[in-house]
Amino acid sequence: ETKTRERLPAIPQGIDKSTFIKALDELGDQLGTDNVEVNEKPLVDGWYMEHPNTHDMMPILDDEELVASAVVYPSSTEEVQRIVLWANKYSIPIFPISMGRNLGYGGAAPRVRGSVVIDLGKRMNKILDINPNDYTCLVEPGVSFYALYEAIQAKGYDHMWIDTPDLGGGSVIGNTLDRGVGYTPYGDHWACHSGLEVVLPTGEVIRTGMGALPGNNTWQTFPYGFGPYSDGIFSQSNFGIVTKMGMTLMPNPGGYESFMYAFQKEGDLEALIEIIRPLRIGNILENVAQVRHAIQTLAVKGLPRTKYFSGDGPIPEEIVREQLRKMPIGDHTWLYYGMSYGPPHIRKYKLDIIDQEFKKIPGARKIDPSTLPEDEYFWSRDRIAAGVPDLVELLWVNWVPNGAHVAFSPVSPIRGADAMKLFNLGKRRHDEFGIDFLPAFCVGLREMHLIVEIVYDKNDPVKRKAANDCLREMIDDAAKEGYGEYRTHLVLMDQVAGTYSWNDGALMKFNERLKDALDPNGILAPGKSGIWPARYRGRGWEM
Ligand code: FAD
């Protein structure tokens, strides 16, 4: 349900309204008045493909907490520089988004209420290069996974694949800067990028890696260049605005085959993860695969949970099992979704090993894909693991009315004991707060992200608070056991940053020193990833 919300005026702190409006007029003179929009209309949430760029369409706090005062639309790197110089002149906080579909992590919202959001993607949306020999591309912030996929198809470059996250509508740059993941062997997007162009908070432009050498032709093929590797400080940070990024593309492997295994008992997770580890590190399991809990099989059908259970609190396990028994995959507790790449004889070699290993778990079953109907979720995983963008994953957001979600995403080694510890930790807190527990383990090369999406009714303040409280407890519980999040929602960034506290918070002190050096007026995305500039630090902004 799309909801229109009442508004309070949002203007940046420390500036009066008339000066702010005058400053926006001045910016309008430079960018064109159509490209500077004051955010005074009612807040409309829309849906994933028509998402707002003024706020988080999946709010977890009060509606008015994280909203923009205005949105501006640059058309070039030079215009981004002008916006940055303007922000410095008036000490106005600015917050860059590429496309603003960072749902579950804050959407398009700025961390500081009243910031001016720079929507880079609307006008800077060109694919600047696709190189069919090097298997690389160079993109602007508004290029989505869909757009890149379609451009490669349109050129007839069948020999190249992209990697896409579960939803294809996000920005290649935005997702990669937030260190997002996809599901082919190129799923670690940050590891697969090569070269950035960045506008610094004081207005200068730099190119990283080989891009710093004028006239070079290896910007997208060798990520490091010479000297310190600076790209890292521009991911999940507030140290610069990325205006171009190089990305490597995957060679078409010459065939592929998705497979799925079902495991019966909750406790099978421990043995399964132990089996996965050597296979994954040894590249027999080739992609960022998912181990998903059975309740997700039900949730991703897209029907509300009230269809199965009208009570409050977590849906009883017996009801989930009863429903599963009626579905093509049948009763189970865990599903493993994987993909094998290459021509048939290469796949067979790997799939035989996998089959032999997975079946060491009593009751393990391989599901024959030919028995699954076309609308079965398996086929969405199949497309995604073949680099074909998709939207089916959105379906589980319907699990509750006015569905929104927020993620708990701790990282651990690929070890059975860690998986069980994180599973039990999450389960205990979800039970305490009366929330359905939807865990999925995404297995990378030497680590796994546990992704737990809390789906809540965004129009119900009690449910929102329960989601927020549950997350805060889980973050602390996990940190006590030595686990940290790989990424988090805007409202949880201070807490998560606080858990990375080794040696008296030495890493945050380093980040703050960088922030103050690069952004002396503290205008760029204050508070992003818990990094506050001097002007804000210790003045009650943290939450
Ligand atoms: P943006 O919102 O544009 O950017 C993300 C953040 O990066 C911004 O808030 C900003 O702080 C920063 N940023 C963006 N652009 C710049 C720039 N040019 N310069 C400096 N900083 C910048 N994510 C995954 O990674 N994998 C998944 O499988 C996945 N599955 C999802 C499933 C569902 C159902 C939903 C709702 C979400 C899922 N997401 C997933 C989360 C999210 O949708 C994607 O990560 C999405 O790509 C992020 O939005 P975006 O690309 O529009 O980035």
Coordinates of C-alpha atoms and ligand atoms in Angstrom, one line a residue:
E1 CA 0.0 0.0 0.0
T2 CA 1.4 3.4 -1.0
K3 CA 1.1 5.9 1.8
T4 CA 1.3 9.6 1.6
R5 CA 2.7 11.2 4.8
E6 CA 2.2 14.5 6.5
R7 CA 5.2 16.8 6.4
L8 CA 7.3 18.9 8.8
P9 CA 9.6 21.4 7.1
A10 CA 13.1 20.0 6.6
I11 CA 16.0 22.4 6.3
P12 CA 19.6 21.8 7.1
Q13 CA 20.7 22.6 10.7
G14 CA 22.4 25.9 11.3
I15 CA 20.9 27.8 8.4
D16 CA 17.7 29.8 8.3
K17 CA 15.0 29.1 5.7
S18 CA 15.4 32.2 3.7
T19 CA 19.2 31.8 3.4
F20 CA 18.7 28.2 2.4
I21 CA 16.1 29.1 -0.3
K22 CA 18.5 31.8 -1.6
A23 CA 21.4 29.3 -1.6
L24 CA 19.2 26.8 -3.6
D25 CA 18.3 29.6 -6.1
E26 CA 22.1 30.2 -6.6
L27 CA 22.6 26.4 -7.2
G28 CA 19.6 26.5 -9.6
D29 CA 21.3 29.2 -11.6
Q30 CA 24.2 26.8 -12.1
L31 CA 22.4 23.5 -12.7
G32 CA 19.2 24.8 -14.2
T33 CA 16.2 25.4 -11.9
D34 CA 14.5 22.1 -13.0
N35 CA 17.5 20.3 -11.5
V36 CA 17.0 21.6 -8.0
E37 CA 13.9 20.4 -6.2
V38 CA 12.8 21.5 -2.7
N39 CA 11.4 18.6 -0.7
E40 CA 8.2 20.1 0.6
K41 CA 5.6 17.8 -1.1
P42 CA 4.0 15.0 0.9
L43 CA 6.3 12.0 1.2
V44 CA 5.2 9.2 -1.1
D45 CA 6.7 5.7 -0.7
G46 CA 5.8 4.2 -4.1
W47 CA 7.3 0.8 -4.7
Y48 CA 10.7 -0.6 -5.7
M49 CA 10.7 0.5 -9.3
E50 CA 9.1 3.9 -8.5
H51 CA 10.9 4.6 -5.3
P52 CA 11.3 8.0 -3.7
N53 CA 14.6 9.9 -3.7
T54 CA 13.7 12.1 -0.7
H55 CA 13.5 9.5 2.1
D56 CA 13.6 5.8 3.0
M57 CA 10.5 4.1 1.6
M58 CA 11.0 1.5 4.3
P59 CA 11.3 3.7 7.4
I60 CA 12.3 2.2 10.7
L61 CA 12.2 5.4 12.7
D62 CA 9.6 8.1 12.8
D63 CA 8.6 9.1 9.3
E64 CA 10.3 12.5 9.4
E65 CA 13.6 11.5 10.9
L66 CA 15.7 10.8 7.8
V67 CA 14.4 13.1 5.0
A68 CA 16.1 15.4 2.5
S69 CA 15.5 19.2 2.4
A70 CA 16.1 19.2 -1.4
V71 CA 17.2 16.9 -4.2
V72 CA 19.6 18.1 -6.9
Y73 CA 20.4 16.5 -10.3
P74 CA 23.9 17.0 -11.7
S75 CA 24.6 16.1 -15.3
S76 CA 28.4 15.8 -15.2
T77 CA 31.4 15.5 -12.9
E78 CA 31.9 19.3 -13.3
E79 CA 28.4 19.9 -11.9
V80 CA 29.1 17.6 -9.0
Q81 CA 32.1 19.7 -8.2
R82 CA 30.0 22.8 -8.3
I83 CA 27.5 21.3 -5.9
V84 CA 30.3 20.4 -3.5
L85 CA 31.8 23.9 -3.6
W86 CA 28.3 25.3 -3.0
A87 CA 27.8 23.0 0.0
N88 CA 31.1 24.2 1.4
K89 CA 30.2 27.9 1.0
Y90 CA 27.0 27.4 3.0
S91 CA 28.0 24.5 5.3
I92 CA 25.1 22.5 3.9
P93 CA 25.2 18.7 4.4
I94 CA 25.0 16.8 1.1
F95 CA 24.3 13.1 0.6
P96 CA 25.0 11.4 -2.7
I97 CA 23.0 8.5 -4.0
S98 CA 23.4 6.7 -7.3
M99 CA 19.8 5.4 -7.6
G100 CA 18.6 5.3 -4.0
R101 CA 17.3 1.7 -4.0
N102 CA 19.4 0.8 -1.0
L103 CA 16.3 -0.8 0.6
G104 CA 16.9 -2.6 3.9
Y105 CA 19.9 -0.3 4.5
G106 CA 18.3 3.2 4.3
G107 CA 17.0 3.5 0.7
A108 CA 17.5 7.0 -0.6
A109 CA 17.5 8.7 2.8
P110 CA 20.4 10.9 4.1
R111 CA 21.7 10.1 7.6
V112 CA 21.3 13.8 8.7
R113 CA 17.8 15.2 8.4
G114 CA 17.6 18.1 6.0
S115 CA 20.7 17.2 4.0
V116 CA 20.5 18.0 0.3
V117 CA 20.4 14.6 -1.6
I118 CA 22.5 14.5 -4.8
D119 CA 20.6 12.1 -7.1
L120 CA 23.5 11.3 -9.4
G121 CA 21.7 8.6 -11.4
K122 CA 18.9 10.6 -12.9
R123 CA 21.1 12.4 -15.4
M124 CA 24.5 10.7 -15.1
N125 CA 23.4 7.4 -16.5
K126 CA 25.6 6.6 -19.4
I127 CA 27.5 3.4 -20.1
L128 CA 30.7 5.0 -21.2
D129 CA 32.4 1.9 -22.5
I130 CA 31.9 -1.8 -22.9
N131 CA 35.1 -3.5 -24.0
P132 CA 34.4 -6.9 -25.6
N133 CA 38.1 -7.8 -25.7
D134 CA 39.1 -7.0 -22.1
Y135 CA 35.7 -8.0 -20.6
T136 CA 35.3 -4.7 -18.8
C137 CA 33.0 -1.7 -18.7
L138 CA 33.0 1.9 -17.5
V139 CA 29.7 3.3 -16.0
E140 CA 28.1 6.3 -14.5
P141 CA 26.1 6.2 -11.3
G142 CA 22.7 5.9 -13.0
V143 CA 23.5 2.6 -14.8
S144 CA 21.4 -0.2 -13.3
F145 CA 22.2 -3.9 -13.5
Y146 CA 19.2 -4.2 -15.9
A147 CA 20.6 -1.4 -18.1
L148 CA 24.1 -2.9 -18.3
Y149 CA 22.7 -6.4 -19.0
E150 CA 20.4 -5.0 -21.8
A151 CA 23.2 -3.0 -23.4
I152 CA 25.5 -6.1 -23.5
Q153 CA 22.6 -8.1 -25.0
A154 CA 21.8 -5.3 -27.5
K155 CA 25.4 -5.3 -28.8
G156 CA 25.2 -9.1 -29.2
Y157 CA 28.1 -9.7 -26.9
D158 CA 27.0 -13.2 -25.9
H159 CA 30.5 -14.0 -24.7
M160 CA 30.1 -11.7 -21.7
W161 CA 28.0 -11.9 -18.5
I162 CA 27.3 -9.4 -15.8
D163 CA 26.8 -10.2 -12.1
T164 CA 23.6 -9.0 -10.5
P165 CA 22.3 -8.8 -6.9
D166 CA 18.9 -10.4 -6.2
L167 CA 17.1 -7.3 -7.5
G168 CA 18.4 -5.9 -10.8
G169 CA 17.0 -2.3 -10.4
G170 CA 19.9 -1.0 -8.3
S171 CA 22.9 0.9 -9.5
V172 CA 26.1 -0.9 -10.4
I173 CA 28.1 1.9 -8.7
G174 CA 25.8 2.3 -5.7
N175 CA 25.7 -1.4 -4.9
T176 CA 29.4 -1.8 -5.4
L177 CA 30.3 1.1 -3.2
D178 CA 28.1 -0.4 -0.4
R179 CA 30.0 -3.6 -1.1
G180 CA 26.9 -5.5 -2.2
V181 CA 26.9 -9.0 -3.4
G182 CA 25.6 -11.0 -6.4
Y183 CA 25.5 -14.7 -7.2
T184 CA 27.9 -15.6 -10.0
P185 CA 31.6 -16.2 -9.4
Y186 CA 31.9 -12.4 -9.8
G187 CA 29.5 -11.8 -6.9
D188 CA 31.9 -9.8 -4.8
H189 CA 31.3 -6.6 -6.6
W190 CA 33.9 -4.5 -4.9
A191 CA 36.6 -7.1 -5.7
C192 CA 35.5 -7.0 -9.3
H193 CA 35.6 -3.2 -9.9
S194 CA 38.6 -1.5 -11.4
G195 CA 39.1 2.2 -11.3
L196 CA 37.1 5.1 -9.8
E197 CA 36.7 8.8 -10.7
V198 CA 35.9 10.7 -7.4
V199 CA 35.0 14.2 -6.5
L200 CA 36.5 15.0 -3.2
P201 CA 34.6 16.9 -0.5
T202 CA 36.6 20.0 -1.2
G203 CA 35.8 19.9 -5.0
E204 CA 38.9 18.4 -6.6
V205 CA 38.6 15.3 -8.9
I206 CA 40.8 12.3 -8.8
R207 CA 41.1 9.1 -10.8
T208 CA 42.3 6.1 -8.9
G209 CA 44.5 3.2 -10.1
M210 CA 45.8 3.5 -13.7
G211 CA 43.3 6.3 -14.2
A212 CA 45.9 8.7 -12.7
L213 CA 48.2 8.1 -15.6
P214 CA 47.1 10.4 -18.5
G215 CA 46.5 8.5 -21.7
N216 CA 46.7 5.0 -20.2
N217 CA 44.5 2.2 -21.5
T218 CA 44.6 -0.1 -18.5
W219 CA 42.2 1.7 -16.1
Q220 CA 39.7 -1.1 -16.2
T221 CA 42.1 -4.0 -16.4
F222 CA 44.5 -3.3 -13.5
P223 CA 42.9 -1.9 -10.4
Y224 CA 45.9 -0.8 -8.4
G225 CA 48.1 1.6 -10.3
F226 CA 51.1 2.8 -8.3
G227 CA 51.3 3.8 -4.7
P228 CA 48.8 3.4 -1.9
Y229 CA 45.6 1.7 -3.1
S230 CA 43.1 4.5 -2.4
D231 CA 39.8 2.9 -3.7
G232 CA 39.0 1.3 -0.4
I233 CA 38.4 4.6 1.4
F234 CA 35.6 5.5 -1.0
S235 CA 33.5 2.4 -0.2
Q236 CA 30.9 2.6 2.6
S237 CA 32.4 6.0 3.4
N238 CA 31.8 9.7 3.3
F239 CA 35.2 10.6 1.8
G240 CA 34.2 11.3 -1.9
I241 CA 31.5 11.2 -4.6
V242 CA 32.1 8.5 -7.2
T243 CA 31.2 9.7 -10.7
K244 CA 32.7 6.9 -12.8
M245 CA 33.6 3.3 -12.1
G246 CA 35.2 0.5 -14.0
M247 CA 33.8 -3.0 -13.7
T248 CA 35.1 -6.4 -14.9
L249 CA 32.7 -8.7 -16.7
M250 CA 32.5 -12.4 -16.6
P251 CA 33.2 -14.7 -19.6
N252 CA 30.2 -16.8 -20.6
P253 CA 31.2 -20.1 -19.1
G254 CA 29.8 -22.1 -22.0
G255 CA 26.9 -23.7 -20.1
Y256 CA 25.4 -23.7 -16.6
E257 CA 23.2 -25.8 -14.5
S258 CA 21.4 -24.8 -11.3
F259 CA 20.9 -27.3 -8.5
M260 CA 19.1 -27.5 -5.2
Y261 CA 19.4 -29.8 -2.2
A262 CA 16.9 -30.0 0.7
F263 CA 18.0 -30.9 4.2
Q264 CA 15.6 -32.1 6.9
K265 CA 16.7 -31.0 10.3
E266 CA 17.6 -27.6 11.7
G267 CA 20.7 -29.1 13.2
D268 CA 21.8 -30.3 9.7
L269 CA 23.1 -26.8 9.2
E270 CA 26.3 -27.5 11.2
A271 CA 27.3 -30.5 9.1
L272 CA 26.3 -28.9 5.9
I273 CA 28.4 -25.8 6.4
E274 CA 31.4 -28.0 7.3
I275 CA 30.9 -29.9 4.0
I276 CA 30.5 -26.6 2.1
R277 CA 33.7 -25.0 3.3
P278 CA 36.4 -27.1 1.5
L279 CA 34.1 -27.4 -1.6
R280 CA 33.7 -23.6 -1.7
I281 CA 37.3 -22.7 -1.1
G282 CA 38.3 -25.4 -3.7
N283 CA 35.9 -23.8 -6.2
I284 CA 33.8 -27.0 -6.7
L285 CA 31.0 -24.9 -5.3
E286 CA 31.6 -21.9 -7.7
N287 CA 29.1 -19.2 -6.8
V288 CA 28.0 -17.1 -3.9
A289 CA 25.4 -19.7 -3.0
Q290 CA 22.6 -19.5 -0.5
V291 CA 21.5 -21.8 2.3
R292 CA 18.0 -20.6 3.0
H293 CA 15.6 -21.6 5.8
A294 CA 12.3 -23.3 4.9
I295 CA 10.2 -20.4 6.1
Q296 CA 11.6 -18.4 3.2
T297 CA 10.3 -21.0 0.7
L298 CA 6.8 -20.0 2.0
A299 CA 7.5 -16.2 2.3
V300 CA 8.8 -15.9 -1.2
K301 CA 5.5 -17.2 -2.6
G302 CA 4.4 -13.6 -2.1
L303 CA 1.3 -14.2 0.1
P304 CA 0.9 -12.6 3.5
R305 CA 1.6 -14.7 6.5
T306 CA -2.0 -14.2 7.7
K307 CA -3.0 -16.6 4.9
Y308 CA -1.4 -19.4 7.0
F309 CA -1.5 -18.0 10.6
S310 CA -3.7 -15.3 12.1
G311 CA -2.1 -15.2 15.5
D312 CA 0.5 -12.8 16.8
G313 CA 4.2 -13.7 17.3
P314 CA 6.3 -16.0 15.2
I315 CA 4.4 -18.4 12.9
P316 CA 4.6 -21.9 14.5
E317 CA 7.0 -24.3 12.8
E318 CA 4.3 -27.0 12.4
I319 CA 2.2 -24.6 10.2
V320 CA 5.2 -23.9 8.0
R321 CA 5.9 -27.6 7.6
E322 CA 2.2 -28.3 6.9
Q323 CA 2.3 -25.8 4.0
L324 CA 5.7 -27.0 2.7
R325 CA 4.3 -30.5 2.4
K326 CA 1.8 -29.2 -0.1
M327 CA 4.5 -27.5 -2.2
P328 CA 6.6 -29.0 -5.0
I329 CA 9.8 -29.1 -3.0
G330 CA 8.1 -30.7 0.0
D331 CA 9.0 -30.7 3.7
H332 CA 12.5 -29.5 4.7
T333 CA 14.4 -27.1 7.0
W334 CA 17.2 -25.9 4.8
L335 CA 17.6 -25.5 1.0
Y336 CA 20.9 -25.1 -0.7
Y337 CA 20.7 -23.2 -4.0
G338 CA 23.8 -23.5 -6.2
M339 CA 25.0 -23.3 -9.8
S340 CA 27.6 -25.2 -11.7
Y341 CA 29.3 -23.5 -14.7
G342 CA 30.9 -24.8 -17.9
P343 CA 30.2 -27.4 -20.5
P344 CA 28.4 -30.7 -19.5
H345 CA 31.5 -32.8 -18.8
I346 CA 33.1 -30.2 -16.6
R347 CA 29.8 -29.7 -14.7
K348 CA 29.4 -33.4 -14.2
Y349 CA 32.8 -33.7 -12.6
K350 CA 31.9 -31.1 -10.0
L351 CA 28.2 -32.0 -9.5
D352 CA 29.2 -35.6 -8.8
I353 CA 31.5 -34.5 -6.0
I354 CA 28.9 -32.2 -4.6
D355 CA 26.3 -34.9 -4.7
Q356 CA 28.5 -37.4 -2.9
E357 CA 29.4 -34.9 -0.2
F358 CA 25.9 -33.4 0.4
K359 CA 24.3 -36.8 0.6
K360 CA 26.6 -37.7 3.6
I361 CA 23.9 -35.8 5.6
P362 CA 21.1 -38.3 6.4
G363 CA 17.9 -37.4 4.6
A364 CA 19.6 -35.0 2.1
R365 CA 17.6 -34.9 -1.2
K366 CA 18.6 -33.4 -4.5
I367 CA 15.5 -31.8 -6.1
D368 CA 15.1 -32.4 -9.8
P369 CA 14.5 -29.0 -11.4
S370 CA 12.4 -30.6 -14.1
T371 CA 9.7 -31.3 -11.5
L372 CA 9.4 -27.6 -10.6
P373 CA 6.8 -25.3 -12.1
E374 CA 7.9 -22.2 -14.0
D375 CA 7.0 -19.8 -11.2
E376 CA 8.9 -21.7 -8.6
Y377 CA 11.5 -19.5 -6.9
F378 CA 14.3 -21.8 -7.9
W379 CA 14.1 -20.4 -11.5
S380 CA 14.7 -16.9 -10.1
R381 CA 17.9 -18.1 -8.4
D382 CA 18.7 -19.8 -11.7
R383 CA 18.5 -16.5 -13.6
I384 CA 20.4 -14.5 -11.0
A385 CA 23.2 -17.1 -10.9
A386 CA 23.4 -16.7 -14.7
G387 CA 23.7 -12.9 -14.4
V388 CA 20.2 -12.2 -15.6
P389 CA 18.5 -9.4 -13.6
D390 CA 15.3 -10.3 -11.8
L391 CA 12.7 -8.9 -9.4
V392 CA 11.1 -12.0 -7.9
E393 CA 13.0 -11.6 -4.6
L394 CA 10.7 -8.7 -3.8
L395 CA 7.9 -11.1 -3.2
W396 CA 8.8 -11.9 0.5
V397 CA 8.3 -8.3 1.4
N398 CA 4.6 -9.0 1.1
W399 CA 4.9 -11.4 4.2
V400 CA 3.3 -8.6 6.3
P401 CA 1.0 -5.8 5.3
N402 CA 2.8 -2.5 4.3
G403 CA 5.9 -4.7 4.2
A404 CA 9.3 -3.1 4.8
H405 CA 12.5 -4.8 5.8
V406 CA 15.8 -4.2 7.5
A407 CA 18.8 -6.5 7.6
F408 CA 21.0 -8.1 10.2
S409 CA 24.1 -9.1 8.3
P410 CA 27.0 -10.6 10.4
V411 CA 30.0 -12.2 8.8
S412 CA 31.7 -15.4 10.0
P413 CA 34.1 -18.0 8.8
I414 CA 32.4 -20.9 6.9
R415 CA 32.2 -23.1 10.0
G416 CA 29.3 -25.2 11.3
A417 CA 29.8 -24.1 14.8
D418 CA 29.6 -20.4 13.8
A419 CA 26.5 -21.0 11.7
M420 CA 24.7 -22.6 14.6
K421 CA 25.8 -20.0 17.1
L422 CA 24.5 -17.2 14.8
F423 CA 21.4 -19.1 14.0
N424 CA 20.6 -19.7 17.7
L425 CA 21.4 -16.1 18.6
G426 CA 19.1 -14.7 15.9
K427 CA 16.3 -17.2 16.7
R428 CA 16.4 -16.4 20.4
R429 CA 16.0 -12.6 19.8
H430 CA 13.3 -13.0 17.2
D431 CA 11.3 -15.2 19.6
E432 CA 11.7 -12.6 22.3
F433 CA 10.4 -9.8 20.1
G434 CA 7.7 -11.9 18.5
I435 CA 9.2 -11.7 14.9
D436 CA 9.4 -14.4 12.2
F437 CA 13.0 -15.4 11.8
L438 CA 14.1 -15.5 8.1
P439 CA 17.7 -16.5 7.9
A440 CA 19.8 -17.1 4.8
F441 CA 23.5 -17.8 4.7
C442 CA 25.3 -16.4 1.6
V443 CA 28.6 -18.3 1.3
G444 CA 31.5 -16.3 -0.1
L445 CA 35.0 -17.7 -0.8
R446 CA 36.3 -17.9 2.8
E447 CA 33.4 -16.3 4.8
M448 CA 29.7 -16.3 4.9
H449 CA 27.3 -13.5 5.4
L450 CA 24.2 -14.5 7.5
I451 CA 21.5 -12.3 6.0
V452 CA 18.4 -12.0 8.3
E453 CA 15.7 -9.8 6.9
I454 CA 13.2 -8.6 9.5
V455 CA 10.0 -7.9 7.6
Y456 CA 7.7 -5.5 9.4
D457 CA 4.6 -3.3 8.9
K458 CA 6.1 0.1 8.3
N459 CA 2.9 1.8 9.2
D460 CA 2.8 0.2 12.7
P461 CA 5.1 2.1 15.1
V462 CA 5.1 -0.9 17.6
K463 CA 6.3 -3.3 14.9
R464 CA 8.9 -0.8 13.7
K465 CA 10.2 -0.4 17.2
A466 CA 10.3 -4.2 17.7
A467 CA 12.4 -4.6 14.5
N468 CA 14.8 -1.9 15.6
D469 CA 15.1 -3.2 19.2
C470 CA 15.6 -6.8 18.0
L471 CA 18.3 -5.6 15.6
R472 CA 20.1 -3.6 18.2
E473 CA 20.2 -6.6 20.6
M474 CA 21.4 -8.9 17.8
I475 CA 24.2 -6.6 16.9
D476 CA 25.4 -6.4 20.5
D477 CA 25.0 -10.2 21.0
A478 CA 26.9 -10.9 17.8
A479 CA 29.7 -8.5 18.7
K480 CA 30.1 -10.2 22.2
E481 CA 30.7 -13.4 20.3
G482 CA 33.2 -11.7 17.9
Y483 CA 30.9 -11.2 14.9
G484 CA 30.5 -7.9 13.0
E485 CA 28.1 -6.7 10.3
Y486 CA 29.4 -6.4 6.7
R487 CA 26.9 -3.6 6.0
T488 CA 24.1 -1.9 7.9
H489 CA 21.1 0.4 7.8
L490 CA 21.7 4.1 8.3
V491 CA 20.1 4.2 11.8
L492 CA 22.4 1.4 13.0
M493 CA 25.6 2.7 11.6
D494 CA 26.8 4.3 14.9
Q495 CA 26.2 1.1 16.8
V496 CA 27.8 -1.2 14.2
A497 CA 30.8 1.2 13.9
G498 CA 31.1 1.1 17.7
T499 CA 31.6 -2.7 17.6
Y500 CA 34.7 -2.3 15.5
S501 CA 36.5 -1.0 18.6
W502 CA 39.8 -2.8 18.8
N503 CA 42.7 -0.9 20.5
D504 CA 40.5 1.8 21.9
G505 CA 38.6 2.5 18.7
A506 CA 41.8 3.0 16.7
L507 CA 40.2 2.4 13.4
M508 CA 37.4 5.0 14.0
K509 CA 40.1 7.5 15.1
F510 CA 41.9 6.9 11.8
N511 CA 38.7 7.4 9.9
E512 CA 37.9 10.6 11.7
R513 CA 41.4 11.9 11.0
L514 CA 40.9 11.1 7.3
K515 CA 37.4 12.7 7.4
D516 CA 38.7 16.0 8.9
A517 CA 41.6 16.2 6.5
L518 CA 39.5 15.5 3.4
D519 CA 36.3 17.2 4.4
P520 CA 37.3 20.1 6.8
N521 CA 33.8 21.7 6.7
G522 CA 32.1 18.3 7.3
I523 CA 29.6 18.6 4.4
L524 CA 29.7 15.2 2.8
A525 CA 27.3 12.6 4.2
P526 CA 27.9 13.3 7.9
G527 CA 27.5 10.2 10.0
K528 CA 27.6 7.7 7.1
S529 CA 29.2 4.5 8.5
G530 CA 29.4 6.2 11.9
I531 CA 32.0 8.6 10.7
W532 CA 31.1 12.1 12.0
P533 CA 33.1 15.2 10.9
A534 CA 34.5 17.4 13.7
R535 CA 31.6 19.9 13.4
Y536 CA 29.1 17.2 14.4
R537 CA 31.3 14.9 16.6
G538 CA 30.2 14.5 20.2
R539 CA 27.2 16.8 19.8
G540 CA 24.5 14.2 20.2
W541 CA 24.1 13.1 16.5
E542 CA 25.0 9.5 17.2
M543 CA 22.1 7.0 17.7
Ligands
FAD1 P1 22.3 3.6 -3.8 O1 21.1 3.7 -2.9 O2 22.4 4.6 -4.9 O3 23.7 3.6 -3.0 C1 23.9 2.9 -1.8 C2 24.7 3.8 -0.9 O4 26.0 4.0 -1.4 C3 24.1 5.2 -0.8 O5 23.2 5.3 0.3 C4 25.3 6.1 -0.6 O6 25.6 6.2 0.7 C5 26.4 5.4 -1.3 N1 26.6 5.9 -2.7 C6 25.9 5.6 -3.7 N2 26.4 6.2 -4.8 C7 27.4 6.8 -4.4 C8 28.4 7.6 -5.2 N3 28.3 7.7 -6.5 N4 29.4 8.2 -4.5 C9 29.5 8.0 -3.1 N5 28.6 7.3 -2.4 C10 27.6 6.7 -3.1 N6 21.8 -6.0 -2.1 C11 22.8 -6.8 -2.4 O7 24.0 -6.3 -2.4 N7 22.6 -8.1 -2.8 C12 21.4 -8.6 -2.8 O8 21.2 -9.7 -3.2 C13 20.3 -7.8 -2.4 N8 19.0 -8.3 -2.4 C14 18.0 -7.5 -2.1 C15 16.7 -8.0 -2.1 C16 15.6 -7.2 -1.8 C17 14.2 -7.8 -1.8 C18 15.8 -5.8 -1.5 C19 14.6 -4.9 -1.2 C20 17.1 -5.3 -1.4 C21 18.2 -6.1 -1.7 N9 19.5 -5.6 -1.7 C22 20.5 -6.4 -2.1 C23 19.8 -4.2 -1.3 C24 19.7 -3.1 -2.3 O9 18.5 -3.2 -3.0 C25 20.9 -3.2 -3.3 O10 22.1 -3.3 -2.7 C26 20.9 -2.0 -4.3 O11 21.7 -2.2 -5.3 C27 21.3 -0.7 -3.6 O12 20.7 0.4 -4.1 P2 21.4 1.3 -5.2 O13 22.2 0.4 -6.1 O14 20.3 2.1 -5.8 O15 22.4 2.2 -4.4

